[in-house]
mmCIF file of C-alpha atoms in Angstrom:
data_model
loop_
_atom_site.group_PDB
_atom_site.id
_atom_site.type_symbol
_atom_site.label_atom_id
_atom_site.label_comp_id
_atom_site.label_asym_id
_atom_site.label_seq_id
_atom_site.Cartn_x
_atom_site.Cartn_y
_atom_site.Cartn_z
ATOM 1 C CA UNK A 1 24.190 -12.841 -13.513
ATOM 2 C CA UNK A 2 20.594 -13.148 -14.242
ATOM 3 C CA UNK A 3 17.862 -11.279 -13.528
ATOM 4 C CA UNK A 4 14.247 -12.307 -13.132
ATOM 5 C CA UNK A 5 11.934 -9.947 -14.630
ATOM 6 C CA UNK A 6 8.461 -10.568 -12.687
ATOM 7 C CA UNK A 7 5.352 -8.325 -14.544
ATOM 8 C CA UNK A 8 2.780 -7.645 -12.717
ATOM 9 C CA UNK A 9 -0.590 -7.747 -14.962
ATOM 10 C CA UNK A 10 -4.244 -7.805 -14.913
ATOM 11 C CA UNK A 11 -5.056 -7.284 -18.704
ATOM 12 C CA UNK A 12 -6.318 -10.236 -21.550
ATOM 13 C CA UNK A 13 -5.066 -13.001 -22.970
ATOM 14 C CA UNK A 14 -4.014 -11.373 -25.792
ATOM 15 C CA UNK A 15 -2.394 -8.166 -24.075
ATOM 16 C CA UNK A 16 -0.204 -10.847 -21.981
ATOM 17 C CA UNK A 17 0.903 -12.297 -25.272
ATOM 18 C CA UNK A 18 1.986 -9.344 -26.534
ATOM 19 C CA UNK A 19 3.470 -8.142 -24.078
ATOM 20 C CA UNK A 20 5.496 -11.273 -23.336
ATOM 21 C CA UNK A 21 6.186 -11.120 -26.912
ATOM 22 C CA UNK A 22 8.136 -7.795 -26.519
ATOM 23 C CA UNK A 23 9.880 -8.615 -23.284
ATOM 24 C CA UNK A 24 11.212 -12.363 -24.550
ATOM 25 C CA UNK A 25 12.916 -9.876 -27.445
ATOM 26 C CA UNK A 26 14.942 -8.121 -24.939
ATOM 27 C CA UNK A 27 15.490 -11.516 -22.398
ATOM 28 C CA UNK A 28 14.698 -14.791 -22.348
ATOM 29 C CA UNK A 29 11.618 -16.279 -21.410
ATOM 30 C CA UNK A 30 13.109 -18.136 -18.817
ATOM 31 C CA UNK A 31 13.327 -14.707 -17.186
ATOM 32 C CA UNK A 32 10.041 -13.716 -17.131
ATOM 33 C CA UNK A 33 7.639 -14.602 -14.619
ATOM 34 C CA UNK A 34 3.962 -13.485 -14.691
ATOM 35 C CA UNK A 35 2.044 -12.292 -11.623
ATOM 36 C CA UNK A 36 -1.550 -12.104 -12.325
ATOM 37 C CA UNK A 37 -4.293 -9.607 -10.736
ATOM 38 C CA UNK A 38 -6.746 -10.417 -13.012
ATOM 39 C CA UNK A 39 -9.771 -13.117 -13.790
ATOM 40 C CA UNK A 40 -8.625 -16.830 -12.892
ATOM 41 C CA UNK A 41 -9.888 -18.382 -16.556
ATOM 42 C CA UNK A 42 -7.450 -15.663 -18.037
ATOM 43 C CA UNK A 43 -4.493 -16.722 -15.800
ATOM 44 C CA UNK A 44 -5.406 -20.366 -17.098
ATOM 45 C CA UNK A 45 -5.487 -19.981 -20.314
ATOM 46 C CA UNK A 46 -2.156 -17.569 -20.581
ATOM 47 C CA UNK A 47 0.437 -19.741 -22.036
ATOM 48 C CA UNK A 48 3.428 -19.171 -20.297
ATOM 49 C CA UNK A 49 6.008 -21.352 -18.080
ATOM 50 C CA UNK A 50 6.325 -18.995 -15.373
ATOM 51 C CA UNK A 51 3.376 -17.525 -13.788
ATOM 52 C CA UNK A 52 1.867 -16.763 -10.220
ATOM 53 C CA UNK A 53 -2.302 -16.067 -9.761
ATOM 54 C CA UNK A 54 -2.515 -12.923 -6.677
ATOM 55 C CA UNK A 55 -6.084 -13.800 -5.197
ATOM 56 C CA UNK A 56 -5.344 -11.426 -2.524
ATOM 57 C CA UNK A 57 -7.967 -8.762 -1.519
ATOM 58 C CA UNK A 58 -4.862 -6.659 -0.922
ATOM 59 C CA UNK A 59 -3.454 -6.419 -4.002
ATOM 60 C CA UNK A 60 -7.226 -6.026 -6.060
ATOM 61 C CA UNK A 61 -7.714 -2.691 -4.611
ATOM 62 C CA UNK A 62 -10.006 0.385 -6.293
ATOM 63 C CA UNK A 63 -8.535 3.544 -3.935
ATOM 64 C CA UNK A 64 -5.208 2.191 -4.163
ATOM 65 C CA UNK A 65 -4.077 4.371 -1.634
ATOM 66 C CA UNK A 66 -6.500 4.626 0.858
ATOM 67 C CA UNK A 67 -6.658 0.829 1.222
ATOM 68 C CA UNK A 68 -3.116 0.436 1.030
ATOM 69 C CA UNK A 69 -2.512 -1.615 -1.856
ATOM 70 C CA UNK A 70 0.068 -4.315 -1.343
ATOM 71 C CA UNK A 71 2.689 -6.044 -3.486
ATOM 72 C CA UNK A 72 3.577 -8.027 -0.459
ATOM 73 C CA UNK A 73 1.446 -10.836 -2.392
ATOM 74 C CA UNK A 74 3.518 -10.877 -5.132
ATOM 75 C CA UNK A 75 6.753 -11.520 -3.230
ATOM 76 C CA UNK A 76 4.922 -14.459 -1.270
ATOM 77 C CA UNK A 77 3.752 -15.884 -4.090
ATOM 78 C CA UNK A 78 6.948 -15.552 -6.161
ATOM 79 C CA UNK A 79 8.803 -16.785 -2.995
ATOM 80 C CA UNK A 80 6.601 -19.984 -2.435
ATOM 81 C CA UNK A 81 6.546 -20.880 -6.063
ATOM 82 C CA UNK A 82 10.214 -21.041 -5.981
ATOM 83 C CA UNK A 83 10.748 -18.607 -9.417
ATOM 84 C CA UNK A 84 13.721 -16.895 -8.164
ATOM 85 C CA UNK A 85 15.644 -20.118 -8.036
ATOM 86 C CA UNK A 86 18.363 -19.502 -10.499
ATOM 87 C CA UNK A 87 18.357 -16.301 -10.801
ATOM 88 C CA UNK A 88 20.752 -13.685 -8.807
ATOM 89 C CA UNK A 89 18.113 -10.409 -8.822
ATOM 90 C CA UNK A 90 14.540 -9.777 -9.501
ATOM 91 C CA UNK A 91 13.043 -6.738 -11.510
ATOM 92 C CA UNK A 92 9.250 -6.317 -9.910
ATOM 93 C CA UNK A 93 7.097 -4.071 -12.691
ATOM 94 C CA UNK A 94 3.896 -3.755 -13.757
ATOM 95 C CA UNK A 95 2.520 -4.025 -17.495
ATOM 96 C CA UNK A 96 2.597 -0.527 -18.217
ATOM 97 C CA UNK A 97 6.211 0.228 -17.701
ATOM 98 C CA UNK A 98 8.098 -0.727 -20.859
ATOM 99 C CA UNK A 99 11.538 -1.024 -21.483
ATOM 100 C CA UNK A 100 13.028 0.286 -24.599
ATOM 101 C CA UNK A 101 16.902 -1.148 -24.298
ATOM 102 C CA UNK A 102 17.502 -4.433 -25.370
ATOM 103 C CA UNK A 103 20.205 -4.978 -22.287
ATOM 104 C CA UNK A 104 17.974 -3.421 -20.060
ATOM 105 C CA UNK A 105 18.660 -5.882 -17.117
ATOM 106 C CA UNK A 106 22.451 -5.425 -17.747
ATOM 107 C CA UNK A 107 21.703 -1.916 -17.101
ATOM 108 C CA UNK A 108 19.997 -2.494 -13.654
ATOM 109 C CA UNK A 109 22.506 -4.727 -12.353
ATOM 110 C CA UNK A 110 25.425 -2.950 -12.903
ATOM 111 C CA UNK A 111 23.635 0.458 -11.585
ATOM 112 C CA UNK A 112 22.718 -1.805 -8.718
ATOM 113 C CA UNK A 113 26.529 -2.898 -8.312
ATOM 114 C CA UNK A 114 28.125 0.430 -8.904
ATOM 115 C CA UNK A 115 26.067 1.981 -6.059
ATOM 116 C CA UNK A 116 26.765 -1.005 -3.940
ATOM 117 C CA UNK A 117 22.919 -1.217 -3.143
ATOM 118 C CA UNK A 118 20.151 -4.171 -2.540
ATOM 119 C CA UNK A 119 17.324 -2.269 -3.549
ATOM 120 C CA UNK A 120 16.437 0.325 -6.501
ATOM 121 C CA UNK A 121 13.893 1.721 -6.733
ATOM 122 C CA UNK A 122 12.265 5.468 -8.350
ATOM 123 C CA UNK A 123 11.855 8.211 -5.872
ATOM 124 C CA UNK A 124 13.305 6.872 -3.321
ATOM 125 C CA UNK A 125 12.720 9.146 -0.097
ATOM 126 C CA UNK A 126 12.945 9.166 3.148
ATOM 127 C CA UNK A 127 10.215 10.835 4.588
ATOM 128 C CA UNK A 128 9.715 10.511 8.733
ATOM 129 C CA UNK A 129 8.586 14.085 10.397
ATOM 130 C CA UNK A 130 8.097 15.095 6.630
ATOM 131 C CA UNK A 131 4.335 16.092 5.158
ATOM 132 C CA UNK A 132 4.034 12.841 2.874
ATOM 133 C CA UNK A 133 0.485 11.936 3.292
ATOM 134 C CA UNK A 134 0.957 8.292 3.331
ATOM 135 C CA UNK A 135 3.984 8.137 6.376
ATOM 136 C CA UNK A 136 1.411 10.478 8.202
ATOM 137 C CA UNK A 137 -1.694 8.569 7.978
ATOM 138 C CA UNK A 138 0.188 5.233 8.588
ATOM 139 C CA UNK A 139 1.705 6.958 11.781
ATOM 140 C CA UNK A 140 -1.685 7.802 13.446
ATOM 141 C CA UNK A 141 -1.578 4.016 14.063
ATOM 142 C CA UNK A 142 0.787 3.232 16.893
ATOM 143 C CA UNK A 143 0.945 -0.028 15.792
ATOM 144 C CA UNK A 144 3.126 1.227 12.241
ATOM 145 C CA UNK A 145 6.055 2.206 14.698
ATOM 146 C CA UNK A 146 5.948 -1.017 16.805
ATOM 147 C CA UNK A 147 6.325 -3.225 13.785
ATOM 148 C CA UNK A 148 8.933 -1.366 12.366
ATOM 149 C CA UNK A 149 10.608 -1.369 15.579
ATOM 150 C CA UNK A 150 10.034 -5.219 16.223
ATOM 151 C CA UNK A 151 11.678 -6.543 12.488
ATOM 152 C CA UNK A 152 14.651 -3.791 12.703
ATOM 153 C CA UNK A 153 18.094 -4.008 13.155
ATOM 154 C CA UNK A 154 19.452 -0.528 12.722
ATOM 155 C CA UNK A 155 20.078 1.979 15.068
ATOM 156 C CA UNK A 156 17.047 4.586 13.661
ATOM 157 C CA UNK A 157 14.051 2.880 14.141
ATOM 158 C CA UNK A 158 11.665 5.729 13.203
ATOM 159 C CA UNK A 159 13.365 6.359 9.908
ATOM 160 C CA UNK A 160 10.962 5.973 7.310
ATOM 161 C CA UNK A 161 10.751 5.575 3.393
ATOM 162 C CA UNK A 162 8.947 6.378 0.162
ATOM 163 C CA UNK A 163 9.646 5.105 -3.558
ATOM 164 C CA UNK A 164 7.347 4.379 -6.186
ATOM 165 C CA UNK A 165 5.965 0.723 -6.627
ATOM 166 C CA UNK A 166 6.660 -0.014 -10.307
ATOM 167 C CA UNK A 167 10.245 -1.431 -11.537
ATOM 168 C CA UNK A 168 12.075 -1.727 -8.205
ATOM 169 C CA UNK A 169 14.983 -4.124 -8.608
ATOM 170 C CA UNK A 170 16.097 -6.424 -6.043
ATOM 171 C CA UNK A 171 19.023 -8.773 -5.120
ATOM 172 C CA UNK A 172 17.415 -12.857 -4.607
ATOM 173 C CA UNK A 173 18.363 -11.904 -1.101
ATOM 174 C CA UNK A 174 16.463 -9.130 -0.354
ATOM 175 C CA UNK A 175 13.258 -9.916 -2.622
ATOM 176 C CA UNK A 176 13.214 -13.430 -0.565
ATOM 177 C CA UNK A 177 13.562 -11.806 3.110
ATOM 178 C CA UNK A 178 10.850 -9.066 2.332
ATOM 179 C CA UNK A 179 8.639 -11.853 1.306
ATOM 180 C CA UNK A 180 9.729 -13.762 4.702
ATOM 181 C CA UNK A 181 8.348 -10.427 6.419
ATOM 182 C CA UNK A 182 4.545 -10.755 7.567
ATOM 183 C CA UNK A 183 2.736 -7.841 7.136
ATOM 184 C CA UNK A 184 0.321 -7.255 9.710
ATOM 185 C CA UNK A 185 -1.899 -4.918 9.112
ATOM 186 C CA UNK A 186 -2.358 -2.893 5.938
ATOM 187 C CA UNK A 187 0.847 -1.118 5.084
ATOM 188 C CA UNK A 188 0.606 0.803 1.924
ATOM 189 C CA UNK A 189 3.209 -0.462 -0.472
ATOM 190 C CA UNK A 190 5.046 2.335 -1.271
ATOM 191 C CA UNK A 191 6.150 2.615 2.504
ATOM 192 C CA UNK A 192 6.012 -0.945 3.054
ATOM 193 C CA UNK A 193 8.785 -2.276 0.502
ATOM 194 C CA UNK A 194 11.543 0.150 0.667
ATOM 195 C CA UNK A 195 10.904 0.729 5.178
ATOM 196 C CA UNK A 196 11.043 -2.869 5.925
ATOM 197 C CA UNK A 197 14.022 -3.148 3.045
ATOM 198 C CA UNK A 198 16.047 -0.818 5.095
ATOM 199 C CA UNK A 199 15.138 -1.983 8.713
ATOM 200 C CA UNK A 200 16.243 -5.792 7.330
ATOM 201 C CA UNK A 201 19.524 -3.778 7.159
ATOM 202 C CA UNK A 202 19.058 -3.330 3.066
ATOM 203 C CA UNK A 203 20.698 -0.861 1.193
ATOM 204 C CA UNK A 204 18.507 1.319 -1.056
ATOM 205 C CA UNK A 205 19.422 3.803 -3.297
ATOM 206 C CA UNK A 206 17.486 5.323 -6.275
ATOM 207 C CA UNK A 207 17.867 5.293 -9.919
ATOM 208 C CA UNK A 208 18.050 7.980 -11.750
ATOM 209 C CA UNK A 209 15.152 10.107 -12.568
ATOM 210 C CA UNK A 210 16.414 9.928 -16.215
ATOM 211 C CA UNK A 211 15.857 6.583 -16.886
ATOM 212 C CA UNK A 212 12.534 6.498 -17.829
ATOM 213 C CA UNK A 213 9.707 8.649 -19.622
ATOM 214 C CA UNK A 214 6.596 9.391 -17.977
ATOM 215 C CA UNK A 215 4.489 9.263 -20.929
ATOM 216 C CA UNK A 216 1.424 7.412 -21.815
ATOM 217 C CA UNK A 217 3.045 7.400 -24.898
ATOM 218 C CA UNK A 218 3.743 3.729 -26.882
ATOM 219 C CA UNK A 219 6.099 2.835 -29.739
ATOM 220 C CA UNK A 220 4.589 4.094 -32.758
ATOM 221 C CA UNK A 221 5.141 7.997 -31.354
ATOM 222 C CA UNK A 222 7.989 9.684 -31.844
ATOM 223 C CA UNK A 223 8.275 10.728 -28.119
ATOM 224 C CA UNK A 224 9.116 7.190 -27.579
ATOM 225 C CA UNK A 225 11.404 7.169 -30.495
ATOM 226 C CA UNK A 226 13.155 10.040 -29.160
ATOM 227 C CA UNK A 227 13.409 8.213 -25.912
ATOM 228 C CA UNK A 228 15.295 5.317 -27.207
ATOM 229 C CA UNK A 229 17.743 7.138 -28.930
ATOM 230 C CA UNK A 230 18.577 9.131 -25.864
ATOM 231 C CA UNK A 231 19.043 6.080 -24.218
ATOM 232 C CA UNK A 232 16.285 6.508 -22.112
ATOM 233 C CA UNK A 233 15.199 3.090 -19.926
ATOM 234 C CA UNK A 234 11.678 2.960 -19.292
ATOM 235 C CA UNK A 235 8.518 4.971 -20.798
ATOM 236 C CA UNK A 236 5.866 5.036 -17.678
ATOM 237 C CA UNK A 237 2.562 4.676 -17.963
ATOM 238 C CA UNK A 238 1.674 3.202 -21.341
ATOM 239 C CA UNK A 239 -1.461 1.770 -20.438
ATOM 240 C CA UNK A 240 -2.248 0.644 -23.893
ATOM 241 C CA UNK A 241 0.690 -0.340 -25.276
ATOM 242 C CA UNK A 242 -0.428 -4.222 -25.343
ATOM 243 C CA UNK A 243 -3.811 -3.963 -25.953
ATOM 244 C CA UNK A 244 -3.847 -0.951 -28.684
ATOM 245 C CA UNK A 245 -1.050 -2.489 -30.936
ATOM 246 C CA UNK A 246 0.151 -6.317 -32.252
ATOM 247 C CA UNK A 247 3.852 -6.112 -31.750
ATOM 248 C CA UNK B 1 -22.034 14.307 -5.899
ATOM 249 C CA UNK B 2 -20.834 15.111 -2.465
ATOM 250 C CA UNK B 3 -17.050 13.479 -3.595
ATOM 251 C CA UNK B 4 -17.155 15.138 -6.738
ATOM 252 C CA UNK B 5 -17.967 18.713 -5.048
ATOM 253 C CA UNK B 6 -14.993 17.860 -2.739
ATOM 254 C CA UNK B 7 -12.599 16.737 -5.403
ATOM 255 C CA UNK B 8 -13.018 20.121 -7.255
ATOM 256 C CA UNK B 9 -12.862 22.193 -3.894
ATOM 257 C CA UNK B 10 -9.606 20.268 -3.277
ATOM 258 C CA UNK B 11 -8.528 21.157 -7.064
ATOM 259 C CA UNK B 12 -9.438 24.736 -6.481
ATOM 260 C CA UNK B 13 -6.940 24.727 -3.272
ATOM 261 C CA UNK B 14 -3.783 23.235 -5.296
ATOM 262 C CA UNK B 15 -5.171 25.693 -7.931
ATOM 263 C CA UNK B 16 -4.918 28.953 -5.493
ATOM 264 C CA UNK B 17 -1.647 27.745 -3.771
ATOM 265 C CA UNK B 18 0.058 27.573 -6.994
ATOM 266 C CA UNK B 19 -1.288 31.013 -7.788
ATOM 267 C CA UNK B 20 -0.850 33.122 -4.563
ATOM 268 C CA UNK B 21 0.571 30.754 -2.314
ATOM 269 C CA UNK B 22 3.915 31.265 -0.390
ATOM 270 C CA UNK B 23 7.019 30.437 -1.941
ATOM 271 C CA UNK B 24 8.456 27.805 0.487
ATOM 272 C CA UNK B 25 12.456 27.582 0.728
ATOM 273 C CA UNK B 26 14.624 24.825 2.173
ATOM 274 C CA UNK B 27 15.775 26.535 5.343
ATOM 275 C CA UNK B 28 19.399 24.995 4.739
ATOM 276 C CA UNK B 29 19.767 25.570 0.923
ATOM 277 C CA UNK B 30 17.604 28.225 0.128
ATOM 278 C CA UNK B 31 16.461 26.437 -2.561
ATOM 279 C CA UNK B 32 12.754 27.347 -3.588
ATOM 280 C CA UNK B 33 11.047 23.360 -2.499
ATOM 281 C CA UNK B 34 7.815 24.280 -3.036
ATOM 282 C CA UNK B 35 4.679 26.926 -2.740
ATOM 283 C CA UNK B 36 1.656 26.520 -0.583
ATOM 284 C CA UNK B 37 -1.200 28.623 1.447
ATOM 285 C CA UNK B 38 -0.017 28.749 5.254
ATOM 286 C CA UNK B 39 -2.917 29.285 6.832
ATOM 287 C CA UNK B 40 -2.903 29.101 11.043
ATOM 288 C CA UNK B 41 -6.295 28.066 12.270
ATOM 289 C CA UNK B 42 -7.513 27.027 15.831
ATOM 290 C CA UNK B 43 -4.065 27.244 17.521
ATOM 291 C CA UNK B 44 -2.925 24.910 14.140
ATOM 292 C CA UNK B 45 -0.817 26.079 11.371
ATOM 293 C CA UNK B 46 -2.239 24.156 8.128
ATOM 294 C CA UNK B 47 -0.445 23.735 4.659
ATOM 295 C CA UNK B 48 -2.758 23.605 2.302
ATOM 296 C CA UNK B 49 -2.353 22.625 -1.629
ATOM 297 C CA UNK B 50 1.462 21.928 -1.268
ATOM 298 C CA UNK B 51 2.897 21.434 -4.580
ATOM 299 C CA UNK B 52 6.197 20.774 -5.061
ATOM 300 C CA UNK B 53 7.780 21.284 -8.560
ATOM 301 C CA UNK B 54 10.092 18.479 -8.414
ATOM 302 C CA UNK B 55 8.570 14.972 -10.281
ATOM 303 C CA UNK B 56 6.705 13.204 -7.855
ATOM 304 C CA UNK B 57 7.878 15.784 -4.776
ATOM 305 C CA UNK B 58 9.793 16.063 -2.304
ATOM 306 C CA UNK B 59 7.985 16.670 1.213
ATOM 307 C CA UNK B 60 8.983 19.054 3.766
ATOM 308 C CA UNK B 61 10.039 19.185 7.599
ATOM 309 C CA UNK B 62 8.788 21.862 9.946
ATOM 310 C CA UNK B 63 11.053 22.955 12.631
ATOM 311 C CA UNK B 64 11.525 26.002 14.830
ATOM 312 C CA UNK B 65 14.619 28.574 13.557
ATOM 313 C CA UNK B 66 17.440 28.218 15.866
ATOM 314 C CA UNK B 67 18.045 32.006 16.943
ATOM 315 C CA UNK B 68 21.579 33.863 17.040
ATOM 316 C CA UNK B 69 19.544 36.085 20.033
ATOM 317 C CA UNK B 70 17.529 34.901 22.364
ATOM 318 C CA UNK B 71 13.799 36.744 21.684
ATOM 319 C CA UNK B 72 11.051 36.301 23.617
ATOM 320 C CA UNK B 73 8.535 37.974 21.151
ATOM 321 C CA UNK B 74 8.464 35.392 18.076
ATOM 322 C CA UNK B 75 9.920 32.497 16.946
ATOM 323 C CA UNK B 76 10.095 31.317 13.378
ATOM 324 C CA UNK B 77 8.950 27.906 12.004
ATOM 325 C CA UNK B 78 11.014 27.357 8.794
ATOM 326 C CA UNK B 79 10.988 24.315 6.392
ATOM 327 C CA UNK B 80 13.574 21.871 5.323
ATOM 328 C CA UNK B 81 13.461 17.873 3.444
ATOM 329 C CA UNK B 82 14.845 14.855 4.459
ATOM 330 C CA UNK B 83 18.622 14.280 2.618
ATOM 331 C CA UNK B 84 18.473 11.613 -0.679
ATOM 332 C CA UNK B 85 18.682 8.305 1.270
ATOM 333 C CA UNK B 86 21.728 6.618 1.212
ATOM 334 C CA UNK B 87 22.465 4.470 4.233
ATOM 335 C CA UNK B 88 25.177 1.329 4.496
ATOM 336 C CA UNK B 89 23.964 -2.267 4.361
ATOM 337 C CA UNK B 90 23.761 -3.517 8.336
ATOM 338 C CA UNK B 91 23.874 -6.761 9.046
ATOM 339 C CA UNK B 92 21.630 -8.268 11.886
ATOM 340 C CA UNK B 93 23.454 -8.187 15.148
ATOM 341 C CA UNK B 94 24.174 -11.400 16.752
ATOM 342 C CA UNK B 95 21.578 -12.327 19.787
ATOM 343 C CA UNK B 96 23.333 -12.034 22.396
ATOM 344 C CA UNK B 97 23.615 -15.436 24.471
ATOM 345 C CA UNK B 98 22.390 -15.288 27.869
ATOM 346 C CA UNK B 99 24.977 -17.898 29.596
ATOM 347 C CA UNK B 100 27.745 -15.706 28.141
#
């Protein structure tokens, strides 16, 4: 099995580097794929095999949740560049969440095989007739239930989800029929990947809270130290990991 | 100036219902899920600074109590959540051919 590990970025040159420089420790570098948010002479001059450019107004958002930011982008672009080929899952994260296992894809897949799922992701909810701000504000639009309705093929077609949009794991299947999925009107991701996952007949399931540290902390602190030991996945949000250290 | 007067009115609220706000339980559990101000309003019952202690929260359901005997006086809206999702892969169901 093989997993591609696609890291969604926006930072320098130099921040890229380093943090491709951590992740080829932990997999090869055929396994990493780039998605870029950021200027297009940085993209260019990052030197690295496997890389997508987002220009999409959708993903370069400022009130990420009022506009509904979209990874939806991302998949395309992965999808029509053809950088899953080979590879049996695909690990979607952003820049600031850093792993801190060296078999840390070996971890996700067999999580992802031992709960018989498709899709992983971090607070995974479901959260129709619920008080979650974003499934309320998407439902004033009539429109949110007719699309869901028109792409699904379960049963429950007002069933509705939540999960976090950083490190969500995905079978090649499922990764490649999301991206197949137009979206047609702005759909905030964090409803928009794991709903339409689950009305494409998906399986989603959550990982466990414990596997990663929400700290801003990065490797030279002990927190993070302490993290690895414990066997922890993931510390969340380390902004400055790449750009405040050489590793 | 405006947004930033709003933001901290808005911190104040989360502030408050954290302090004196109602404990809220899951109606099925009894587990505590949460606190917040109910506050009804214009014929509307609003929740205001829901906070959940739970890492990144868990939101609730309003529903009407079911009642053992029937009164006519009052009713009781209680609050549960929605149950960890774990649903079976499906498999898209064949279209069905119209000269069958």
């Amino acid at each position: 099995m093989s997993t591609l590990n696609v890291i969604l970025t926006h930072q320098s040159r130099a921040a890229v580097e380093n943090m491709l420089t951590h992740w080829n420790r932990i997999v090869p570098i055929e396994n990493i794929a780039v998605a870029y948010g950021g200027p297009l002479e940085t993209f260019e001059s990052i030197e690295h095999p496997h890389k997508a450019f987002i220009t999409s107004d959708r993903l370069r958002t400022t009130d990420h949740q009022r506009e509904r930011q979209s990874y939806h982008p991302i998949f395309q672009a992965i999808a029509a560049q053809k950088l899953t080929d080979g590879h049996e899952h695909v690990h979607l994260t952003e820049f600031d969440h850093i792993p801190l296992q060296n078999n840390i894809n070996e971890l996700q897949e067999t999580f992802l095989q031992n709960e018989g799922a498709d899709v992983l992701g971090y607070a995974v909810r479901r959260v129709d007739r619920t008080n979650n701000p974003h499934y309320l504000t998407h439902l004033h639009e009539a429109r949110f239930l007719d699309f869901i309705a028109s792409i699904s093929v379960r049963k429950d077609k007002r069933a509705i989800f939540s999960m976090l949009g950083f490190g969500t794991f995905w079978t090649k299947k499922a990764f490649l029929a999301l991206a197949n999925v137009d979206e047609p009107f702005p759909i905030y991701l964090e409803i928009f990947m794991p709903t339409v996952a689950h009305h494409l007949g998906f399986r989603l399931r959550s990982f466990p809270a414990s596997s990663y540290v929400s700290s801003q902390a990065t490797f030279s602190s002990p927190q993070v130290e302490k993290a690895i030991a414990n066997g922890e996945w993931f510390v969340h949000p380390a902004k400055d990991q790449w750009t405040a250290t050489t590793t | 100036m405006n947004h930033k007067l709003r933001k901290l009115a808005n911190q104040l609220v989360v502030v408050a219902a954290k302090l004196i706000g109602s404990q809220i339980r899951d109606h099925r559990t009894n587990q505590p899920i949460g606190k917040a101000i109910l506050l009804p309003f214009r014929g509307k019952i609003h929740l205001l600074g829901y906070h959940c202690p739970q890492e990144h929260g868990q939101h609730v359901i309003p529903e009407f109590d079911t009642q053992q005997r029937a009164t006519y006086w009052k009713q009781t809206i209680v609050f549960t959540q929605q149950p960890e999702p774990d649903y079976p892969r499906e498999h898209p169901q064949r279209d069905p051919n119209p000269s069958e």
